[in-house]
Amino acid sequence: MDKFLTKKRALESNDDDSESNVAGHSSGAKAVVRQYKEDYLSFGFISPGEEQPRPECLVCGEKLANQAMVPSKLKRHLHTKHSHLCKKPIEYFNRLLAEQKRQAKQWAKITTVSDKAQEASYAVAEIVAKKMKSHTIAESVILPACCKIVNIMFGEKYEQEILKIPLSDNTISRRILDMSEDVESQVITKIKEANVFAFQLDESTDITGKAQLLAFSRVVCNEEFIEQFLFCKILPETTKGQDIFDVVNTYFTSHNLSWELCISICTDGAPSMSGRVKGFVALAKQKNPAIGFTHCFLHREALISKSVVPELQKVLDETIKMVNYIKSRPLKSRLFSVLCSAMDAAHTQLLLHTDVRWLSRGRVLSRFYEFREELIIFFTSENSEMADRLSDETWCNKVAFLADICQALNTLNKSMQGKNENILTCTDKITTFKEKLTLWGARIKKDNKVEMFELTKSCRLDKNLVNLILQSLLLLSNNIDKYFPSLDISSLDWVRDPFVPSAYASAALSVAEEDELAEIRNDRGLKLKHSSTDMASFWLSLRQEFPMVTKKVIEALLPFSTSYLCEAAFSAMNTMKCKNRSRLQSLEEDLRVCLSTIRPRTRDIMRHHQAQVSH
């Protein structure tokens, strides 16, 4: 028995040795790469010209292995699968090859036209979104206009090329959606790369009564602060602080944004936003206790301007009553317009006062005072007692002062509007206006002159009017103290100018931050640079060299001081979702493409979509 087992083991070992020898021989041998020859075309085969050419059949398109690049195997394929072509001469296959090349060239041309048409479609969709127009305008207005222009300038042949651009309303909607997603991804990426951001948000209703929540972000990117549209979400039911927080938190979670990255929130002073217990800011601080809150400077300034001395408030109410008497009746409005034209007035219409439009009061009063004579004639013809008021010089003088002070408040409000406003700049403007009120009051008490008020200075002053002016200035000053309790930001003077030693007196800085500031303060090259660049650009250019002190600067300059961007976005929203477009579903996407300064990466978007021409 042992004899047979020994023999079996010997045979198995011999088999293993032979297999290893074969494997070693095959691994050591160099693979042969067969090359294509021109006479293979007589069998109906060509080669695409690869590194290891594979024969491709002209008839069925099948590709064989490189090892099949021999006449016998090529001939066998022809006889087996295309026996009816066995006796065809080589000229037949030459013609077949030429036809195939011509078709390939034609398809390449069609594909190029499709790519251009798709890119043009995205360009038109972006224009439609930027101009806040209806999606149907591309196919109903833009395309016919382009066709007419091209036909007249270049001929009908080129007009047919324009017609290949897909511009239907559904196509435009899809294009805007694609661009919106791309812009949003870029914004989220920039926020994550910056590792810190501030945002502002506000809520309003659209034409259909739906509550829309808008938000904008501000981050540091390429040594500058950039402000970008973040989102526009519907609040389906109530607009409580918890509802607002849920929407924002869901958005942050879906895009992997941490609350720890947010350093400041700017919004209005509504209870749902600023409530201490259930307000949005209070709920956000549960996620990140270090988040700061800024009550919009514009909203606070509007609250200041609402307070008027009772006697002047009565004059204001009477003025608005007269304006409404004319503006609310189309016939009266037309008659007044004809009267103004006959008297060669600079304007022909009164302006309508709207409480929610902060600048309207000053404009309405200025226009009303300009129309004093025309209004007297008009109300006299109407036999109205309002003509007696307009004939009263004392009453008109009060209107003049109201117009002047409201215009001053309007100027303050407009100076705080715009992008790149921060806590420092807005605080300076409020402080300046408060000081002006004090100086105006002191000058009136001393000289009894009102040169600072354009309309009032031409009026005859009496003691009652002077007292009303002084009371109004004092009331405004007290309201500034009420709504802006903390205007002292002297601790940030070093941010404005780090080269003034006195600016560090009240600065709360660590030892390391003071050391970096000392280096900056004694660098004359940086001093020259500071004098030639703006404050934000100067500090952001030093981020790599002085990381600690610039981090402190970013925390001071990054927070929003106003919700101006949200207010401007609400205007864009009302333009987009108007009465004729009340069923618009892609409001957020349209707003993002319209309001974002980041351009969509159209070429990258097109790689993920098949290009097609319009039928």
XYZ file of C-alpha atoms in Angstrom:
615
model
C 0.000 0.000 0.000
C 2.801 2.408 0.867
C 4.305 1.700 -2.566
C 1.201 3.012 -4.357
C 0.977 6.165 -2.162
C 4.606 7.030 -2.776
C 4.098 6.695 -6.526
C 1.014 8.988 -6.434
C 2.871 11.699 -4.534
C 5.705 11.555 -7.045
C 3.298 11.987 -9.942
C 1.608 14.987 -8.271
C 4.939 16.696 -7.619
C 5.959 16.166 -11.246
C 2.652 17.750 -12.393
C 3.239 20.799 -10.162
C 6.750 21.257 -11.514
C 5.546 21.075 -15.086
C 2.795 23.669 -14.436
C 5.235 26.054 -12.815
C 7.603 25.665 -15.743
C 4.823 26.435 -18.197
C 3.750 29.467 -16.190
C 7.287 30.678 -15.960
C 7.776 30.231 -19.684
C 4.559 32.134 -20.521
C 5.330 34.976 -18.147
C 8.785 35.407 -19.536
C 7.663 35.411 -23.196
C 7.048 38.813 -24.855
C 3.492 39.327 -26.166
C 3.262 39.782 -29.932
C 1.293 42.837 -31.170
C 0.003 42.351 -34.703
C -0.128 45.378 -37.009
C -2.815 46.295 -39.532
C -2.073 46.031 -43.255
C -3.832 47.913 -46.032
C -4.803 44.754 -47.948
C -6.968 43.666 -44.981
C -9.549 46.078 -46.385
C -10.353 43.438 -49.045
C -11.853 41.381 -46.191
C -13.910 44.370 -45.023
C -11.734 45.272 -41.996
C -10.170 48.541 -40.902
C -8.159 49.558 -37.836
C -9.050 52.597 -35.633
C -5.332 53.274 -35.078
C -5.024 52.310 -31.408
C -1.794 51.392 -29.606
C -2.807 47.736 -29.921
C -4.882 47.889 -33.130
C -7.997 45.735 -33.242
C -9.610 44.918 -36.582
C -13.065 46.424 -36.983
C -15.599 45.107 -39.491
C -16.960 47.806 -41.804
C -20.246 45.923 -42.270
C -21.330 45.014 -38.717
C -18.945 47.141 -36.666
C -17.684 44.198 -34.605
C -14.181 44.526 -33.172
C -11.981 41.438 -32.979
C -8.981 40.836 -30.755
C -5.506 41.863 -31.863
C -4.567 38.180 -32.179
C -7.228 37.889 -34.933
C -5.293 40.321 -37.153
C -4.385 37.606 -39.634
C -5.899 37.064 -43.107
C -7.287 33.604 -42.312
C -9.329 34.775 -39.302
C -10.516 37.960 -41.043
C -11.553 35.925 -44.097
C -13.372 33.428 -41.869
C -15.390 36.287 -40.279
C -16.355 37.592 -43.734
C -17.413 34.115 -45.015
C -19.238 33.212 -41.814
C -21.205 36.388 -41.102
C -21.299 38.223 -44.449
C -21.250 35.468 -47.040
C -23.139 37.616 -49.540
C -20.130 39.989 -49.688
C -17.451 37.374 -50.237
C -17.009 38.147 -53.902
C -17.116 41.948 -53.558
C -13.997 43.746 -54.861
C -11.878 46.002 -52.694
C -13.444 49.081 -54.390
C -16.745 48.178 -52.720
C -15.167 48.312 -49.279
C -13.343 51.549 -50.179
C -16.703 53.125 -51.011
C -18.156 51.773 -47.781
C -15.280 53.285 -45.796
C -15.682 56.683 -47.509
C -19.410 56.685 -46.738
C -18.730 55.873 -43.104
C -16.217 58.741 -42.807
C -18.699 61.135 -44.392
C -21.398 60.127 -41.903
C -18.995 60.473 -38.995
C -18.073 63.961 -40.157
C -21.758 64.868 -40.443
C -22.494 63.582 -36.943
C -19.543 65.546 -35.558
C -20.981 68.683 -37.154
C -24.429 67.985 -35.701
C -22.921 67.397 -32.251
C -21.007 70.693 -32.441
C -24.199 72.541 -33.383
C -26.002 70.857 -30.477
C -23.306 71.937 -27.998
C -23.456 75.528 -29.222
C -27.249 75.514 -29.118
C -27.198 74.174 -25.572
C -24.683 76.786 -24.440
C -26.767 79.535 -26.052
C -29.838 78.150 -24.302
C -28.102 78.471 -20.916
C -26.949 81.998 -21.753
C -30.483 83.101 -22.629
C -31.872 81.451 -19.482
C -29.370 83.384 -17.362
C -30.408 86.661 -19.007
C -34.088 85.886 -18.397
C -33.369 85.229 -14.697
C -31.151 88.316 -14.313
C -33.836 90.539 -15.839
C -36.549 88.890 -13.674
C -38.699 88.108 -16.714
C -41.184 85.330 -17.410
C -39.716 82.055 -18.727
C -41.999 82.212 -21.761
C -40.336 85.400 -22.975
C -37.376 83.423 -24.369
C -39.471 81.532 -26.908
C -42.102 84.196 -27.525
C -39.908 87.318 -27.746
C -36.159 86.666 -27.662
C -36.059 83.853 -30.242
C -38.272 85.623 -32.853
C -36.314 88.845 -32.364
C -32.979 87.048 -32.864
C -34.324 85.308 -35.962
C -35.450 88.597 -37.498
C -32.130 90.267 -36.755
C -30.052 87.388 -38.143
C -32.267 87.028 -41.211
C -31.937 90.727 -42.049
C -28.206 90.932 -41.310
C -26.940 87.560 -42.603
C -29.705 85.753 -44.474
C -32.200 82.918 -44.083
C -29.525 80.201 -43.889
C -28.233 81.519 -40.571
C -31.747 82.040 -39.278
C -32.266 78.278 -39.464
C -29.267 77.818 -37.180
C -30.805 80.172 -34.594
C -34.010 78.148 -34.621
C -32.054 75.127 -33.354
C -31.618 76.741 -29.907
C -34.042 75.124 -27.396
C -35.848 77.966 -25.596
C -39.224 76.627 -24.477
C -40.505 77.720 -21.069
C -39.849 74.260 -19.574
C -36.328 74.263 -21.003
C -35.618 77.696 -19.526
C -36.903 76.483 -16.146
C -34.582 73.463 -16.243
C -31.641 75.621 -17.277
C -32.251 78.025 -14.376
C -32.548 75.076 -11.996
C -29.207 73.675 -13.189
C -27.480 77.045 -12.841
C -29.022 77.617 -9.416
C -27.716 74.282 -8.126
C -24.251 75.065 -9.458
C -24.189 78.552 -7.904
C -25.456 77.180 -4.596
C -22.743 74.523 -4.514
C -20.115 77.225 -5.125
C -21.500 79.374 -2.303
C -21.565 76.446 0.139
C -18.009 75.535 -0.849
C -16.804 79.087 -0.223
C -18.476 79.129 3.212
C -16.787 75.865 4.185
C -13.414 77.026 2.871
C -13.684 80.330 4.748
C -14.481 78.392 7.948
C -16.496 81.358 9.257
C -19.511 83.297 7.987
C -22.229 85.753 8.964
C -25.724 85.879 7.568
C -28.802 88.081 7.506
C -32.373 86.929 7.118
C -35.832 88.426 6.980
C -39.375 87.279 6.298
C -42.084 88.771 4.097
C -45.126 87.682 2.114
C -45.381 87.389 -1.657
C -48.282 88.234 -3.980
C -50.099 84.999 -3.050
C -49.802 85.574 0.699
C -47.127 82.912 1.246
C -44.496 83.704 3.865
C -41.047 83.728 2.251
C -37.860 83.559 4.338
C -34.772 85.034 2.641
C -31.157 84.754 3.765
C -27.801 86.128 2.576
C -24.313 85.152 3.705
C -21.050 87.067 3.979
C -17.691 85.281 3.890
C -14.025 86.025 3.263
C -12.874 84.972 -0.206
C -9.700 85.974 -2.060
C -8.861 88.809 0.341
C -12.293 90.406 0.178
C -15.707 90.112 1.779
C -18.301 88.643 -0.567
C -22.061 88.673 -0.003
C -24.122 85.952 -1.648
C -27.731 84.839 -1.768
C -28.201 81.800 0.482
C -31.812 80.630 0.197
C -35.474 81.541 -0.113
C -37.764 79.116 1.710
C -41.516 79.056 2.276
C -42.851 79.051 5.841
C -45.886 76.824 5.256
C -47.903 77.748 8.345
C -46.959 80.128 11.156
C -43.956 82.452 11.206
C -42.857 81.885 14.796
C -39.243 81.767 15.888
C -39.336 77.963 16.038
C -40.640 77.762 12.457
C -37.881 80.039 11.197
C -35.234 78.110 13.140
C -36.470 74.769 11.779
C -36.187 75.995 8.184
C -32.676 77.411 8.678
C -31.473 74.398 10.676
C -32.788 71.994 8.022
C -30.936 73.933 5.328
C -27.697 73.900 7.343
C -28.021 70.169 8.016
C -28.729 69.271 4.390
C -25.559 71.119 3.280
C -23.371 70.033 6.215
C -23.002 73.586 7.534
C -22.156 73.785 11.216
C -23.661 76.422 13.485
C -20.176 76.760 14.961
C -19.060 78.493 11.762
C -21.652 81.261 12.156
C -20.473 84.274 14.142
C -23.331 86.739 13.622
C -26.996 87.046 12.628
C -28.584 90.276 11.415
C -32.345 90.673 11.215
C -35.158 93.010 12.199
C -36.436 93.415 15.749
C -39.632 91.400 15.309
C -40.507 89.188 18.319
C -40.252 86.037 16.210
C -36.637 86.964 15.452
C -35.310 88.626 18.605
C -37.470 87.069 21.333
C -35.373 86.167 24.383
C -36.934 82.754 24.936
C -38.590 81.502 21.741
C -37.122 83.903 19.166
C -34.997 82.647 16.315
C -31.806 84.196 17.705
C -32.373 82.602 21.125
C -32.826 79.181 19.510
C -29.724 79.697 17.350
C -27.675 80.530 20.458
C -28.602 77.152 21.878
C -26.642 75.686 18.977
C -23.774 78.180 19.278
C -23.718 80.496 22.329
C -20.998 82.638 20.707
C -23.289 83.846 17.880
C -23.769 87.616 17.889
C -26.990 89.426 17.016
C -27.360 92.726 15.164
C -30.671 94.575 15.030
C -30.797 96.081 11.531
C -29.708 99.742 11.556
C -32.226 100.606 8.837
C -35.156 99.253 10.838
C -34.030 101.161 13.905
C -33.608 104.377 11.938
C -37.143 103.924 10.586
C -38.422 103.620 14.165
C -36.613 106.842 15.083
C -38.228 108.772 12.228
C -41.759 107.670 13.230
C -41.756 109.775 16.403
C -43.012 113.300 15.742
C -43.980 116.168 18.075
C -47.825 116.049 18.524
C -48.407 119.446 16.926
C -46.337 118.507 13.896
C -48.017 115.099 13.766
C -51.346 116.880 13.339
C -49.901 118.871 10.421
C -48.537 115.675 8.905
C -51.927 113.942 9.144
C -53.647 116.880 7.458
C -51.074 116.867 4.679
C -51.562 113.158 4.032
C -55.335 113.686 4.034
C -55.023 116.293 1.275
C -52.749 114.059 -0.782
C -55.099 111.087 -0.419
C -58.099 113.245 -1.413
C -56.480 113.833 -4.792
C -54.595 110.562 -5.341
C -57.461 108.259 -4.365
C -59.809 109.780 -6.974
C -58.697 109.369 -10.599
C -60.767 112.321 -11.793
C -59.290 114.657 -9.151
C -55.820 113.390 -9.993
C -56.318 114.137 -13.713
C -57.710 117.597 -13.043
C -54.817 118.435 -10.739
C -52.334 117.210 -13.354
C -53.906 119.480 -16.002
C -53.749 122.418 -13.564
C -50.041 121.808 -12.868
C -49.274 121.622 -16.588
C -51.145 124.881 -17.204
C -49.122 126.581 -14.455
C -45.819 125.263 -15.873
C -44.998 123.355 -12.675
C -41.855 121.209 -12.563
C -44.007 118.153 -11.814
C -47.595 117.186 -12.542
C -48.347 114.575 -9.878
C -48.359 114.332 -6.109
C -46.661 111.345 -4.480
C -48.613 108.840 -2.416
C -47.513 108.269 1.160
C -46.925 104.639 2.195
C -45.983 103.829 5.776
C -43.938 100.725 4.944
C -41.764 102.667 2.508
C -39.343 104.436 4.760
C -38.330 107.173 2.309
C -41.821 108.090 1.137
C -42.642 110.601 3.902
C -39.814 113.000 3.025
C -40.527 112.804 -0.704
C -44.270 113.289 -0.253
C -43.769 116.343 1.949
C -41.193 117.917 -0.368
C -43.448 117.480 -3.401
C -46.470 118.747 -1.415
C -44.626 121.910 -0.337
C -43.530 122.491 -3.926
C -47.197 122.427 -5.048
C -48.467 124.960 -2.493
C -49.853 127.459 -5.030
C -51.376 124.806 -7.295
C -53.028 123.126 -4.296
C -54.556 126.409 -3.081
C -56.125 127.010 -6.516
C -57.340 123.408 -6.760
C -58.968 123.267 -3.312
C -60.450 126.740 -3.772
C -62.161 125.501 -6.936
C -63.408 122.539 -4.916
C -64.756 124.862 -2.213
C -62.837 122.845 0.321
C -61.763 124.033 3.765
C -58.331 122.590 2.961
C -57.629 125.776 0.979
C -57.728 127.727 4.238
C -55.007 125.545 5.697
C -52.804 126.040 2.679
C -53.316 129.778 2.890
C -52.083 129.780 6.491
C -48.387 130.749 6.398
C -47.704 129.309 9.856
C -49.136 125.969 8.822
C -47.060 125.932 5.608
C -43.915 126.763 7.593
C -44.488 123.660 9.690
C -44.847 121.603 6.520
C -41.535 123.036 5.292
C -39.739 121.978 8.482
C -41.303 118.516 8.341
C -40.085 118.142 4.752
C -36.571 119.264 5.742
C -36.165 116.997 8.744
C -37.632 114.004 6.886
C -35.231 114.596 4.029
C -32.344 114.632 6.510
C -33.542 111.293 7.889
C -33.871 109.956 4.343
C -30.281 110.945 3.604
C -29.132 109.097 6.729
C -31.147 106.029 5.753
C -29.806 105.929 2.197
C -26.217 106.338 3.392
C -26.520 103.070 5.334
C -27.973 101.178 2.374
C -25.775 99.232 0.004
C -23.359 96.349 0.060
C -20.237 96.066 2.221
C -21.666 98.158 5.043
C -20.443 97.045 8.465
C -20.937 97.873 12.114
C -18.165 100.489 12.113
C -19.370 102.492 9.116
C -23.046 102.482 10.143
C -22.227 103.426 13.730
C -20.167 106.364 12.464
C -23.114 107.629 10.427
C -25.578 107.365 13.314
C -23.121 109.087 15.668
C -22.533 111.846 13.126
C -26.256 112.462 12.701
C -26.779 112.608 16.478
C -23.976 115.174 16.786
C -25.508 117.212 13.969
C -28.814 117.326 15.861
C -27.002 118.699 18.911
C -25.127 121.288 16.835
C -28.303 122.364 15.028
C -30.138 122.817 18.302
C -27.286 124.869 19.798
C -27.068 127.079 16.699
C -30.814 127.752 16.678
C -30.757 128.689 20.368
C -27.791 130.989 19.856
C -28.583 132.776 16.567
C -32.220 131.837 15.969
C -31.209 130.780 12.428
C -32.054 127.631 10.483
C -29.647 127.681 7.526
C -29.256 123.923 7.857
C -32.851 123.414 6.614
C -33.266 124.195 2.920
C -36.999 124.989 2.891
C -37.389 126.331 6.418
C -34.662 128.962 6.077
C -36.833 130.903 3.572
C -39.796 130.935 5.994
C -40.624 133.627 8.535
C -39.684 132.244 11.927
C -41.797 132.800 15.021
C -41.290 131.646 18.578
C -43.736 128.736 18.247
C -41.987 127.336 15.138
C -38.559 127.662 16.775
C -39.802 125.768 19.839
C -41.263 123.041 17.619
C -37.945 122.690 15.798
C -36.004 122.432 19.061
C -38.475 119.907 20.485
C -38.222 117.807 17.321
C -34.413 117.794 17.372
C -34.399 116.815 21.044
C -36.950 114.044 20.420
C -34.859 112.608 17.600
C -31.720 112.707 19.739
C -33.508 110.907 22.584
C -34.835 108.287 20.156
C -31.301 107.622 18.909
C -30.239 106.954 22.490
C -33.264 104.677 22.896
C -32.807 102.564 19.768
C -28.988 102.742 19.630
C -27.975 102.338 23.286
C -24.406 101.229 22.510
C -22.833 103.534 19.950
C -19.432 103.597 21.661
C -17.110 101.390 19.629
C -13.853 103.109 20.591
C -12.465 99.674 21.470
C -12.275 99.010 17.718
C -10.438 102.205 16.768
C -7.294 100.157 16.163
C -9.155 98.342 13.360
C -9.717 101.639 11.548
C -6.104 102.762 11.953
C -3.561 100.479 13.645
C -0.837 103.129 13.309
C -2.297 105.551 15.890
C -1.009 104.676 19.383
C -4.051 106.184 21.120
C -6.320 103.717 19.327
C -5.147 100.911 21.641
C -6.263 102.570 24.862
C -9.537 100.650 25.232
C -8.739 97.647 23.017
C -9.299 94.243 24.615
C -6.380 92.307 23.125
C -4.293 89.367 24.254
C -0.519 89.524 24.593
C 0.022 87.678 21.308
C -2.389 90.000 19.474
C -0.653 93.070 20.906
C 2.706 91.698 19.728
C 1.403 91.268 16.175
C -0.066 94.782 16.234
C 3.283 96.140 17.379
C 4.918 94.566 14.332
C 2.276 96.067 12.050
C 2.484 99.501 13.661
C 6.251 99.724 13.149
C 6.274 98.518 9.548
C 6.453 101.622 7.358
C 5.694 99.620 4.228
C 2.388 98.509 5.735
C 1.685 102.088 6.776
C 2.000 103.226 3.155
C -0.168 100.315 2.053
C -2.836 101.246 4.622
C -3.068 104.753 3.216
C -3.657 103.502 -0.341
C -6.154 100.641 0.234
C -9.490 100.302 1.959
C -9.735 98.960 5.498
C -11.035 95.467 4.673
C -8.534 94.791 1.869
C -5.639 95.947 4.051
C -6.420 93.574 6.901
C -7.323 90.594 4.735
C -4.003 90.865 2.909
C -2.258 90.219 6.249
C -4.115 87.009 7.142
C -1.164 84.696 6.518
C 1.428 86.865 8.222
C -0.612 87.983 11.241
C -3.321 85.323 11.762
C -4.417 86.167 15.309
C -5.000 89.890 14.929
C -6.670 89.504 11.524
C -9.033 86.926 13.034
C -10.065 89.605 15.524
C -10.586 92.086 12.673
C -12.726 89.607 10.700
C -14.949 89.106 13.757
C -15.483 92.891 13.824
C -16.009 93.526 10.087
C -17.769 90.349 8.925
C -21.181 90.796 10.685
C -23.936 92.522 8.712
C -25.140 95.848 10.075
C -28.326 96.034 7.998
C -30.722 93.663 6.250
C -30.449 95.738 3.072
C -29.789 92.711 0.864
C -32.966 91.005 2.074
C -34.991 94.173 1.502
C -33.602 94.480 -2.036
C -34.353 90.782 -2.611
C -37.977 91.309 -1.543
C -38.270 93.944 -4.249
C -36.868 91.468 -6.781
C -39.269 88.819 -5.468
C -42.256 91.129 -5.994
C -41.057 91.837 -9.529
C -40.664 88.141 -10.333
C -43.740 86.781 -8.595
C -46.185 89.424 -9.721
C -49.894 89.152 -10.441
C -49.287 87.579 -13.845
C -46.797 85.046 -12.448
C -48.462 84.224 -9.141
C -48.075 80.467 -9.754
C -44.293 80.619 -10.139
C -42.805 77.523 -8.494
C -39.054 78.116 -9.022
C -38.836 81.366 -7.055
C -35.706 80.394 -5.109
C -33.847 79.269 -8.230
C -34.720 82.444 -10.153
C -33.693 84.632 -7.219
C -30.387 82.824 -6.785
C -29.371 83.207 -10.436
C -30.592 86.821 -10.430
C -29.029 88.040 -7.182
C -25.806 86.033 -6.895
C -22.630 87.632 -8.189
C -21.118 84.176 -8.755
C -21.533 83.063 -12.361
C -22.724 79.498 -13.046
C -20.132 77.171 -14.593
C -22.058 76.498 -17.794
C -19.453 74.255 -19.434
C -19.332 71.987 -16.360
C -23.124 71.807 -16.262
C -23.286 70.887 -19.946
C -21.031 67.850 -19.428
C -23.804 66.205 -17.427
C -26.522 66.792 -20.033
C -27.016 65.486 -23.526
C -26.992 68.282 -26.089
C -30.019 68.420 -28.359
C -31.186 70.948 -30.919
C -34.711 72.266 -31.065
C -37.046 70.427 -33.462
